[in-house]
Short mmCIF file of C-alpha atoms and ligand atoms in Angstrom, two decimals:
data_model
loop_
_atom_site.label_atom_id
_atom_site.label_comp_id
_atom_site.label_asym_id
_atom_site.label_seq_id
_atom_site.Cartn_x
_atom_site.Cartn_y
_atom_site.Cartn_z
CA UNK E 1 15.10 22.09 3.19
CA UNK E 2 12.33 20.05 4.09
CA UNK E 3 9.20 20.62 5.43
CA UNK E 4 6.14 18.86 6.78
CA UNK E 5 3.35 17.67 4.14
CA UNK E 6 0.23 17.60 5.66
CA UNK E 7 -2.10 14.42 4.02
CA UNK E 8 -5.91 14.48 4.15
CA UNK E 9 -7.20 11.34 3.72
CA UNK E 10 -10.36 10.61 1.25
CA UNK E 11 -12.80 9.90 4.11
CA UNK E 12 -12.39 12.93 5.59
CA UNK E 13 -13.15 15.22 2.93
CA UNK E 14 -14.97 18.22 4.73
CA UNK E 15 -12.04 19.33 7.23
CA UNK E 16 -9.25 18.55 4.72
CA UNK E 17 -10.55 20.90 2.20
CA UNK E 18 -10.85 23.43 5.12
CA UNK E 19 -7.48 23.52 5.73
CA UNK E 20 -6.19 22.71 1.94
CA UNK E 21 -8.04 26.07 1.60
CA UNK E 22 -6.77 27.82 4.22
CA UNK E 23 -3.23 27.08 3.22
CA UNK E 24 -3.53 27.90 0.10
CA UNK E 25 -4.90 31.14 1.38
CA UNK E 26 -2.27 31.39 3.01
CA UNK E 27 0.07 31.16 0.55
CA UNK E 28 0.66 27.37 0.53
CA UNK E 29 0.88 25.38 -2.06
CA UNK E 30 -1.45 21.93 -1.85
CA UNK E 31 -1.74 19.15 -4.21
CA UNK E 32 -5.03 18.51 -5.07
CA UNK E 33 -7.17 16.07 -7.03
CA UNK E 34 -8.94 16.58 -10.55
CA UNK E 35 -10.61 14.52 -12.96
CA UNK E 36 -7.45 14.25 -15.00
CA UNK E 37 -4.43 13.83 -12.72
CA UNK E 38 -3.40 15.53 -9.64
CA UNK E 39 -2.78 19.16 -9.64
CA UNK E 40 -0.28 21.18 -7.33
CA UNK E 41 -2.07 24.09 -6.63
CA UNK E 42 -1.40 27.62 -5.08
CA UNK E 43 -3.11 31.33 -5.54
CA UNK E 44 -2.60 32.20 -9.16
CA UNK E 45 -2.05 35.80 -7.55
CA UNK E 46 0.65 34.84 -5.67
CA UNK E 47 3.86 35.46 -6.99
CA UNK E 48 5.60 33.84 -3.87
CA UNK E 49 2.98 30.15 -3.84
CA UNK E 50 3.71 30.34 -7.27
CA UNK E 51 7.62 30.41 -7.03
CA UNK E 52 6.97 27.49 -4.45
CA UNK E 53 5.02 25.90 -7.04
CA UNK E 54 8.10 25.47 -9.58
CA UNK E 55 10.75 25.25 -6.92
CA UNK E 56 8.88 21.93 -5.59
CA UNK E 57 8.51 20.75 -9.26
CA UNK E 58 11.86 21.46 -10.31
CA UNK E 59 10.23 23.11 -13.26
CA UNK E 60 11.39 25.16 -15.89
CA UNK E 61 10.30 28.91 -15.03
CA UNK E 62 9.34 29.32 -19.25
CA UNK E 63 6.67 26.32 -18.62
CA UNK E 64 3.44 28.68 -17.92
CA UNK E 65 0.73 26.34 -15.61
CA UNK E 66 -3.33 25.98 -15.85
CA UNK E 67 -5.14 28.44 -13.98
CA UNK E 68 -7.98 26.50 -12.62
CA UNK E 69 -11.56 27.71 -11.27
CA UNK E 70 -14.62 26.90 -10.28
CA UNK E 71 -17.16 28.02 -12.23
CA UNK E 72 -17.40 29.82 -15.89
CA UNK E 73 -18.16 33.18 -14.65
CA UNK E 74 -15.07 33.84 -12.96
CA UNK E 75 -13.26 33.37 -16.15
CA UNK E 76 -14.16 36.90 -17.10
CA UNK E 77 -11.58 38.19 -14.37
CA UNK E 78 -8.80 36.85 -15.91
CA UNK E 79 -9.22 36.99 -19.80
CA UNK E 80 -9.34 40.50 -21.25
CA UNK E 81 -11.84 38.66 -24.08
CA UNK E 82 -13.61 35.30 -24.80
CA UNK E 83 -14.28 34.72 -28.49
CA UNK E 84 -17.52 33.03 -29.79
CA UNK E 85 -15.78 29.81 -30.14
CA UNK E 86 -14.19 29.74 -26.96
CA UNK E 87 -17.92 30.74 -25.81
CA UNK E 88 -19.08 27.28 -27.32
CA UNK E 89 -16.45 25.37 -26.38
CA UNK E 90 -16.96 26.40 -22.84
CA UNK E 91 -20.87 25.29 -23.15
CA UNK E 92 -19.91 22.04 -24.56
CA UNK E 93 -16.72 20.84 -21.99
CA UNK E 94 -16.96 22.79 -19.04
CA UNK E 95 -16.69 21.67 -16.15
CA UNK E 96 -14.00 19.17 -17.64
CA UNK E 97 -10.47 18.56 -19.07
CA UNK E 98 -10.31 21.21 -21.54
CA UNK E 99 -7.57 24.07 -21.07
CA UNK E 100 -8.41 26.82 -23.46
CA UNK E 101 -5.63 29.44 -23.88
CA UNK E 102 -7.20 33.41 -23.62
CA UNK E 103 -5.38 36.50 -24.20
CA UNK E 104 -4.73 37.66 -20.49
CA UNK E 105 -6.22 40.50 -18.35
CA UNK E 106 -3.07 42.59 -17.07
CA UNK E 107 -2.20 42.35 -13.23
CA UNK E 108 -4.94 39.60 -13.33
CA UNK E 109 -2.31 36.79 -12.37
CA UNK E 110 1.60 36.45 -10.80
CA UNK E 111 3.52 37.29 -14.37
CA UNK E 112 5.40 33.87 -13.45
CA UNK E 113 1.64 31.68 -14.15
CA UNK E 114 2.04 33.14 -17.62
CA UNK E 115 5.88 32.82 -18.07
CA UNK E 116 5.83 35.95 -19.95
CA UNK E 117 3.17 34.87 -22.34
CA UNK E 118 0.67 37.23 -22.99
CA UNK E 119 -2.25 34.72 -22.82
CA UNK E 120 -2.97 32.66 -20.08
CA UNK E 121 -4.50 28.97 -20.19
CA UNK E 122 -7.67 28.46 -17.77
CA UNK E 123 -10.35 25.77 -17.47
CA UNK E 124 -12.84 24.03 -14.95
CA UNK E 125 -11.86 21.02 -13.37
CA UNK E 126 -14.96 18.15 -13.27
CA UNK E 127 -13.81 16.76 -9.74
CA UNK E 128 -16.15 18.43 -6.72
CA UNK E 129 -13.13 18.54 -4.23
CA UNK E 130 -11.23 20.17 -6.68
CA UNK E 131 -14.27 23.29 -7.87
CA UNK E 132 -14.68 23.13 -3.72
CA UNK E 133 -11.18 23.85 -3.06
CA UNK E 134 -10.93 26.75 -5.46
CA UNK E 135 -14.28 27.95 -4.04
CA UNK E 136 -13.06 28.14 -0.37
CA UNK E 137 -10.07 29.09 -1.03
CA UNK E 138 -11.41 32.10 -2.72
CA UNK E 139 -9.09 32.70 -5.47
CA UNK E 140 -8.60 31.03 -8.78
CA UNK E 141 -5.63 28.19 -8.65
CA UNK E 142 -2.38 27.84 -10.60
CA UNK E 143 -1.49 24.56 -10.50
CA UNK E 144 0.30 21.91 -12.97
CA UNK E 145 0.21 18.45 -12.45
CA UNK E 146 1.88 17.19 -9.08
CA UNK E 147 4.48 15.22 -10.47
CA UNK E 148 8.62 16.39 -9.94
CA UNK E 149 9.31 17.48 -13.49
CA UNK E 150 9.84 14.94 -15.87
CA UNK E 151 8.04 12.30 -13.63
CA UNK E 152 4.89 10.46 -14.88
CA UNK E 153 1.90 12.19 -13.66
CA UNK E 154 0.51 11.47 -10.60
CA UNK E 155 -3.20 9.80 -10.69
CA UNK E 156 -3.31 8.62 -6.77
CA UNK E 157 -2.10 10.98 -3.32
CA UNK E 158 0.76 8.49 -3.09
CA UNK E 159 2.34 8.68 -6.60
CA UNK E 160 2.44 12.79 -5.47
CA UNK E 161 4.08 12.18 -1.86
CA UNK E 162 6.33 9.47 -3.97
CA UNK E 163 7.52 13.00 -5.54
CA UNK E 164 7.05 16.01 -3.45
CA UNK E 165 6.76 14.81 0.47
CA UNK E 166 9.16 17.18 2.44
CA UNK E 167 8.70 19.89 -0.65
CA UNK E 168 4.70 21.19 -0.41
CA UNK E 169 2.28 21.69 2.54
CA UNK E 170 -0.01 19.14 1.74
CA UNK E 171 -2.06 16.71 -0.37
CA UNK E 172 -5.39 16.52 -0.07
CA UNK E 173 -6.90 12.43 -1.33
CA UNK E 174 -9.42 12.35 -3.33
CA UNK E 175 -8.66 8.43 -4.61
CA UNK E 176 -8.18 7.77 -7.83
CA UNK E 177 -8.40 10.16 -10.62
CA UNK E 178 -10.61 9.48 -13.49
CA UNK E 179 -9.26 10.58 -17.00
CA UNK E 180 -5.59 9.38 -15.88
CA UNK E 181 -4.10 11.92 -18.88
CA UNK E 182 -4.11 15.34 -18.66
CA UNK E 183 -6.49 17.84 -20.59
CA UNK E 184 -6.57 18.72 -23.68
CA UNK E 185 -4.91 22.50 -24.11
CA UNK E 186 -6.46 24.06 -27.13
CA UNK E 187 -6.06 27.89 -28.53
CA UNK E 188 -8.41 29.61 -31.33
CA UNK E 189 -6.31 31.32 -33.80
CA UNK E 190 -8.45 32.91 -36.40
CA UNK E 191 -11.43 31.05 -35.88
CA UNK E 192 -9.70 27.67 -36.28
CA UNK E 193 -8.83 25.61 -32.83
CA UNK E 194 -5.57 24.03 -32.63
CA UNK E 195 -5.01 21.63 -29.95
CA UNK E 196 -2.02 22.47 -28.33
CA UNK E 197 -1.56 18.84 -26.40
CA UNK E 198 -3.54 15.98 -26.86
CA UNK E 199 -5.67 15.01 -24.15
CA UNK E 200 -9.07 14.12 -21.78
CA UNK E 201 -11.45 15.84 -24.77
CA UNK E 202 -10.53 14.17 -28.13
CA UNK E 203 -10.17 16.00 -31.28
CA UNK E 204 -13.81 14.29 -32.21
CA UNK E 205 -15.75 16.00 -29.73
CA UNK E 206 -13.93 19.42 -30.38
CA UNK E 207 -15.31 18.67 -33.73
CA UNK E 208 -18.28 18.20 -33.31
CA UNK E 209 -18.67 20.98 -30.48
CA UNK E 210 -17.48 23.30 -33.18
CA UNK E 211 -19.20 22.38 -35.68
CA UNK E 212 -20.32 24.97 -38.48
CA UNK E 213 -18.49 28.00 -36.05
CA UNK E 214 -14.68 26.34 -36.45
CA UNK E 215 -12.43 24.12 -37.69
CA UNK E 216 -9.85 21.42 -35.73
CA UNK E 217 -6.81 22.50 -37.62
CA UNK E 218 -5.03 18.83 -38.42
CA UNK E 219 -1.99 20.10 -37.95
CA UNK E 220 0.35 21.70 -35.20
CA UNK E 221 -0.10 25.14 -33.99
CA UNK E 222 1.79 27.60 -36.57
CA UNK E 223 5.33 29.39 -36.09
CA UNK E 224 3.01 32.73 -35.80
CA UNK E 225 1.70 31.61 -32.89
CA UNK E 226 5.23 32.32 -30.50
CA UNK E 227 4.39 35.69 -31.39
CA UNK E 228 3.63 36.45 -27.80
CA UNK E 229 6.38 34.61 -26.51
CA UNK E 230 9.23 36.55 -24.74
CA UNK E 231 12.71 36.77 -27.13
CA UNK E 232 13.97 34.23 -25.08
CA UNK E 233 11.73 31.49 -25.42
CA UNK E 234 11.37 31.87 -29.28
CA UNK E 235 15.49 31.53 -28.94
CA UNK E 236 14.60 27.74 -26.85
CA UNK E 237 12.11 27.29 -29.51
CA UNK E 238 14.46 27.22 -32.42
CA UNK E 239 16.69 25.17 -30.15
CA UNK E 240 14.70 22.03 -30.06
CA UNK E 241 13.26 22.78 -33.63
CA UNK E 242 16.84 21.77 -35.06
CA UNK E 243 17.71 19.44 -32.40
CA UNK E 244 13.94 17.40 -32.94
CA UNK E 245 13.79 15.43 -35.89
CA UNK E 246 16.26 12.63 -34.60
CA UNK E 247 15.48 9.13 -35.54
CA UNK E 248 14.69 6.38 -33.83
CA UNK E 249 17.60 4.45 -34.78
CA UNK E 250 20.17 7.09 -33.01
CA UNK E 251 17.75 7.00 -29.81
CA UNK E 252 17.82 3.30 -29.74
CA UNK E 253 20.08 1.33 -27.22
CA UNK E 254 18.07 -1.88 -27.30
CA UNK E 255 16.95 -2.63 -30.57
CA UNK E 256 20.20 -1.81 -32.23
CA UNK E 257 18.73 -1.65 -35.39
CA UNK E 258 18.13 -5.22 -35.82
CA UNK E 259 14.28 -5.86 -36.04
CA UNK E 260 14.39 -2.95 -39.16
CA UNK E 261 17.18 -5.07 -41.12
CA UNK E 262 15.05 -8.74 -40.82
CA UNK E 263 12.59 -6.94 -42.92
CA UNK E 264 9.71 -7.35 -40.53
CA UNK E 265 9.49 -4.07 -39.20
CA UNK E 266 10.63 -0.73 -40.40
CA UNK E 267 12.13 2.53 -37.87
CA UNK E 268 10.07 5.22 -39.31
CA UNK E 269 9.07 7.62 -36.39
CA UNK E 270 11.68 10.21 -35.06
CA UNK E 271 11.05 12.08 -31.71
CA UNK E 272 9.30 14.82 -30.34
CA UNK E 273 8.27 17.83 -32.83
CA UNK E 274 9.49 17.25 -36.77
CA UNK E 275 11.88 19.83 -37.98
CA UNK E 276 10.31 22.93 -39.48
CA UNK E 277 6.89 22.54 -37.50
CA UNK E 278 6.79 25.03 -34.15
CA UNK E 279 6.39 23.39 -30.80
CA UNK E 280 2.34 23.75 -30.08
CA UNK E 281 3.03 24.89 -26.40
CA UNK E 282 5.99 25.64 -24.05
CA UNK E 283 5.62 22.69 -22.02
CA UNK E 284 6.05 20.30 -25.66
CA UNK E 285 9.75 20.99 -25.56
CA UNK E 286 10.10 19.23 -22.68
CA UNK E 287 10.98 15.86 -21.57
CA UNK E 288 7.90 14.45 -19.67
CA UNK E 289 5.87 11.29 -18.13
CA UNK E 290 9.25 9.41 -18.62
CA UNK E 291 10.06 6.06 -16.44
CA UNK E 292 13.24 5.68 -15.45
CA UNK E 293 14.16 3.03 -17.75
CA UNK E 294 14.40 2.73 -21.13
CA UNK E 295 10.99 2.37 -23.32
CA UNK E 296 9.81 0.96 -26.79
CA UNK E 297 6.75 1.46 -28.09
CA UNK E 298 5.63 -1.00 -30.76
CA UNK E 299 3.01 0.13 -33.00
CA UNK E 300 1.41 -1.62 -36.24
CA UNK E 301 -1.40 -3.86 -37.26
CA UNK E 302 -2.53 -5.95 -33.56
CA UNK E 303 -1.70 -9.21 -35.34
CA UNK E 304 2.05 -8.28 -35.89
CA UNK E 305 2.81 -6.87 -32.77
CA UNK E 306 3.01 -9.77 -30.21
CA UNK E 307 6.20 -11.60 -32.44
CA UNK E 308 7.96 -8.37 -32.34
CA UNK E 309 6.96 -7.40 -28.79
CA UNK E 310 8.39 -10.72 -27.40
CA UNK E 311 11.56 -10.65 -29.90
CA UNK E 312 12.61 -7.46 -28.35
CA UNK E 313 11.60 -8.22 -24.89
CA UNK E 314 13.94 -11.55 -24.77
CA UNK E 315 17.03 -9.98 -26.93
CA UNK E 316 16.93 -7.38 -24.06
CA UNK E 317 16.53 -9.99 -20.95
CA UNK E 318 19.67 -11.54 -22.58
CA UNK E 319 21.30 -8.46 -22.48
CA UNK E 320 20.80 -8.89 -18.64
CA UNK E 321 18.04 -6.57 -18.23
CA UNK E 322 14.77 -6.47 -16.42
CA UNK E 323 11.82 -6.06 -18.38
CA UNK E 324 8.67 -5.00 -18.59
CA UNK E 325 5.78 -5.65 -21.35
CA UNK E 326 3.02 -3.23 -21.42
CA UNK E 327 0.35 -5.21 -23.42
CA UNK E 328 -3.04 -4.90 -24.50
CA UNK E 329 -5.81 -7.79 -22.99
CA UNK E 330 -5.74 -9.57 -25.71
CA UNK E 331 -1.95 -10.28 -25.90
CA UNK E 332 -1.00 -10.31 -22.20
CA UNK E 333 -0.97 -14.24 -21.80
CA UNK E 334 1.48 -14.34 -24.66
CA UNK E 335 4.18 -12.63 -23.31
CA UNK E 336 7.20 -13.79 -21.09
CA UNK E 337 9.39 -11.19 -18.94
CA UNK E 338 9.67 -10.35 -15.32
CA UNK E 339 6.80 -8.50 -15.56
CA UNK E 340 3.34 -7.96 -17.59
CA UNK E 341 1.04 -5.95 -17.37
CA UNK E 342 -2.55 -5.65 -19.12
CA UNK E 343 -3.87 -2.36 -19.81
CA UNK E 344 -7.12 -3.30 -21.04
CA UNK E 345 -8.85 -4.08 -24.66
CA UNK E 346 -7.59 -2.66 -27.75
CA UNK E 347 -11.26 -1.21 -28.41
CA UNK E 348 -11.23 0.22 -24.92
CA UNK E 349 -7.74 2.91 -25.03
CA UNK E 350 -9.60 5.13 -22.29
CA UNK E 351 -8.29 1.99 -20.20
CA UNK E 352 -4.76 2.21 -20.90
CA UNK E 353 -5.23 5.84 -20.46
CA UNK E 354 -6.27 5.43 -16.77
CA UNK E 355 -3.23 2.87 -15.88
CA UNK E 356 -0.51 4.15 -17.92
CA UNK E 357 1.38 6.94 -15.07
CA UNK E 358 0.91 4.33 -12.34
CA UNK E 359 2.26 1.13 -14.50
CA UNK E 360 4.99 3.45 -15.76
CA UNK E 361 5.58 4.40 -12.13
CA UNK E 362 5.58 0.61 -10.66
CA UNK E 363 8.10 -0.45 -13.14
CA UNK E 364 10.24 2.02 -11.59
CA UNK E 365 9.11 0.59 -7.95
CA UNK E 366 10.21 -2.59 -9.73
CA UNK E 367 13.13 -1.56 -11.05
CA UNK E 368 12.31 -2.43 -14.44
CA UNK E 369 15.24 -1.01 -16.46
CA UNK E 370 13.57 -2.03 -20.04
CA UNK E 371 9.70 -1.38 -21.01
CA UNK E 372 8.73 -2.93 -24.37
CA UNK E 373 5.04 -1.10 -25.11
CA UNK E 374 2.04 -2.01 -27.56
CA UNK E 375 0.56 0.76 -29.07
CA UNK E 376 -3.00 1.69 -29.47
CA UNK E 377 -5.53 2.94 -32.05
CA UNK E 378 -5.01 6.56 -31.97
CA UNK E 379 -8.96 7.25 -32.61
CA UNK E 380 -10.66 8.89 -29.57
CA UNK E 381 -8.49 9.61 -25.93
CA UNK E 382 -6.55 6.99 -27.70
CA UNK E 383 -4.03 9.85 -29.87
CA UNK E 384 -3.57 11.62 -26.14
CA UNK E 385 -2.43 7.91 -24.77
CA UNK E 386 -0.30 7.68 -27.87
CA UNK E 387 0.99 11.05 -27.70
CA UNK E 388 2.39 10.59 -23.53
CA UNK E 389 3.48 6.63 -24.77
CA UNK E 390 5.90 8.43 -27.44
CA UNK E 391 6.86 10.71 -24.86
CA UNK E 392 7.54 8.17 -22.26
CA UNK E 393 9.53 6.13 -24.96
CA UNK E 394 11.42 9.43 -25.66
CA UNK E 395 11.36 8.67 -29.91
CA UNK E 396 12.36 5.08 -29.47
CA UNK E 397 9.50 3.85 -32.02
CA UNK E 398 9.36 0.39 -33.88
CA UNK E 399 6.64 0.48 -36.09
CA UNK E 400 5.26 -3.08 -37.29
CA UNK E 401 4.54 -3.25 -41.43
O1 TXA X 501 -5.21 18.07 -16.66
C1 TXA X 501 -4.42 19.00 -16.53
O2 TXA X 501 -4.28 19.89 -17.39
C2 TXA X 501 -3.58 19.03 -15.26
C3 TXA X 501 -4.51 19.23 -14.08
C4 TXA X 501 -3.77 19.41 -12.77
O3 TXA X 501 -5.35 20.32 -14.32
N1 TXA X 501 -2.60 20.06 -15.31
C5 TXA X 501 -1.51 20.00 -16.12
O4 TXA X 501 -0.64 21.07 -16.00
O5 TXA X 501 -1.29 19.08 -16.89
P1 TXA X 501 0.83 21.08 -16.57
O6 TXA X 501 1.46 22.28 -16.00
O7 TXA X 501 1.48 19.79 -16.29
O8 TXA X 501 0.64 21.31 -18.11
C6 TXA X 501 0.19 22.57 -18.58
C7 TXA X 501 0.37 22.65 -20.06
C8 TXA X 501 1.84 22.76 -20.43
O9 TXA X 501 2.08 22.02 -21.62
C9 TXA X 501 1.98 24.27 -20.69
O10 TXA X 501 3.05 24.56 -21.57
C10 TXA X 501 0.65 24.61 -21.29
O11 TXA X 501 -0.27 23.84 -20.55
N2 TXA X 501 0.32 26.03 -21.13
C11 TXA X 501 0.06 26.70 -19.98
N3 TXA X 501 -0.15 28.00 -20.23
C12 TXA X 501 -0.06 28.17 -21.57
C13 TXA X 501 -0.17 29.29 -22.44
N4 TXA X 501 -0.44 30.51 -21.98
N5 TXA X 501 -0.01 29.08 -23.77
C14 TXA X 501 0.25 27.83 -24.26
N6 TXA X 501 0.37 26.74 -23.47
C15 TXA X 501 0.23 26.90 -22.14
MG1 MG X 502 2.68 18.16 -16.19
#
């Protein structure tokens, strides 16, 4: 069933937030901006807006969403405490794209927010139409990003009514977002923060936020940490543990295995989470930002990567496909397929962050049915563009020695 999505331009801020507010109010759910991506948003009270919520999505009901407000002090009203880190953290990032995850208040949100977690991930959105939406409104926001699932996310109004026209009551356009990646979800276990999924704050300025009152563990959250996790999503959790692990080779339809027998480059990345290590967050196990063709990312030293690029990206054009180059400034004039695109300096990944969901979406407009990607440094917002890149490729990972 469809219905009608309203769409409130960016000029005419002041009465589209009115009535983005009042729907949501309401009981609506509106798609809103932030400084990250877009956000689908509806009362985090709400059982029924929240319901709507996944049903437009097509989400998974054991993938809990962000509870977003607009200022600090409301957080109180939903966590039952706030640690001293947490305290810091919220000093040094907020407003801005970090998600912390707090041990819930009962009764304070719908159950389904939480997806039977007992903890419940909040944070502060650094976009004014987005703290002035919550505001009016009058009620913190649930709201993941406004993308069907499985879709890149959406950084403009129009990649969200690409999606969800006919399925939510409105978008409200606030141009485009800034980050382009989503935040950074992080959870204090012990007095150590684990980052939960890379994103808009980087692992460097958690560090340093943090610094002498926690650690940044290096590694993934541990197994303990499903401990509030209902029985069945510790059963889907074991699930993809011994399904994950796969290589690149069995993912692989294009490169059949060739570039890592001419001894120039080596297959040495499998997918998603390695076997034995937990999944740091529901939403991990899940496919996600994924084009609708196939993708390779290419990763190595910069020098190496533009003979390999190429070699793959004219083996697959002879195969009869369309393809796609995703390329860093410096290599875009070397490359030859139907299309190119540059997505900025290697020194400069917060670039590629900002383009990445709208070039992944326009090679789907362009029915681009093979994407052959550079990697990036992962210093900086550069492991969050690396960490959505691998997920986009799905595992299918040549990596130049
Ligand atoms: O930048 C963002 O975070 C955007 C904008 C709209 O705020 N939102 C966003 O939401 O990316 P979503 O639903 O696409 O991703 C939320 C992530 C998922 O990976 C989910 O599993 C995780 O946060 N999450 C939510 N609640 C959690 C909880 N209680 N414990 C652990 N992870 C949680
Ligand atoms: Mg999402």
């Amino acid at each position: 069933m469809s219905i009608e999505t309203k769409y409130w331009p960016a000029e005419s801020p002041g009465t589209g937030i009115e009535e983005a507010a009042a729907a949501i109010a309401a009981g609506g759910v509106v798609a809103f901006p932030t400084e990250t991506v877009y956000g689908l948003g509806g009362g985090a009270g709400s059982t029924e807006a929240v319901r709507r919520i996944f049903a437009a999505k097509g989400r998974p009901s054991d993938n809990p969403l962000i509870v977003h407000l607009a200022r600090r002090a409301s957080v109180a009203g939903l966590a039952k405490e706030i640690g001293a880190v947490e305290a810091a953290l919220m000093d040094a990032f907020w407003p801005g794209p970090l998600t912390l995850v707090l041990p819930v208040r009962e009764g304070a949100v719908s159950p389904l927010v939480t997806a039977g977690l007992d903890t419940v991930a909040v944070r502060v959105p650094a976009h004014e139409l987005a703290r002035e939406l919550i505001e009016r409104a009058g009620c913190p926001i649930a709201a993941p990003s406004a993308n069907r699932s499985g879709r890149p996310s959406p950084t403009l109004a129009r990649h969200v009514l690409e999606d969800l026209d006919g399925r939510i009551d409105g978008v409200l356009d606030g141009g485009a977002t800034g980050v382009g990646l989503e935040s950074t979800v992080v959870r204090v276990v012990d007095g150590t923060i684990h980052i939960l999924r890379p994103g808009g704050i980087t692992r460097e300025q958690l560090r340093q936020a943090a610094e002498g009152l926690a650690d940044v563990a290096e590694e993934a959250m541990p197994a303990e940490a499903g401990a509030g996790m209902t029985a069945e999503g510790r059963a889907g959790m074991r699930a993809i543990d011994g399904g994950a692990g796969t290589t690149t080779e069995r993912r692989s339809g294009a490169t059949d295995g060739r570039a890592g027998t001419a001894g120039t480059a080596g297959i040495d990345r499998g997918a998603g989470t390695p076997s034995g290590e937990a999944p740091r967050s529901p939403g991990v196990k899940y496919a996600h930002y994924a084009p609708r063709g196939e993708m390779l990312l290419v990763t190595g030293a910069a020098d190496r990567l533009p003979a390999i690029v190429q070699e793959q990206a004219l083996q697959a054009a002879d195969a009869g496909r369309r393809v796609a180059v995703l390329s860093c400034a410096e290599h875009v004039a070397l490359y030859r397929a139907d299309a190119v695109f540059d997505c900025g300096p290697r020194g400069e990944p917060e670039k590629a962050a900002q383009s990445l969901y709208a070039t992944l979406r326009e090679c789907d407009e362009r029915a681009i049915d093979f994407i052959v990607a550079e990697g990036y440094p992962e210093d900086g917002i550069g492991a969050a563009l690396m960490n959505r890149m691998r997920k986009a490729a799905g595992g299918r990972e040549l990596s130049v020695r």
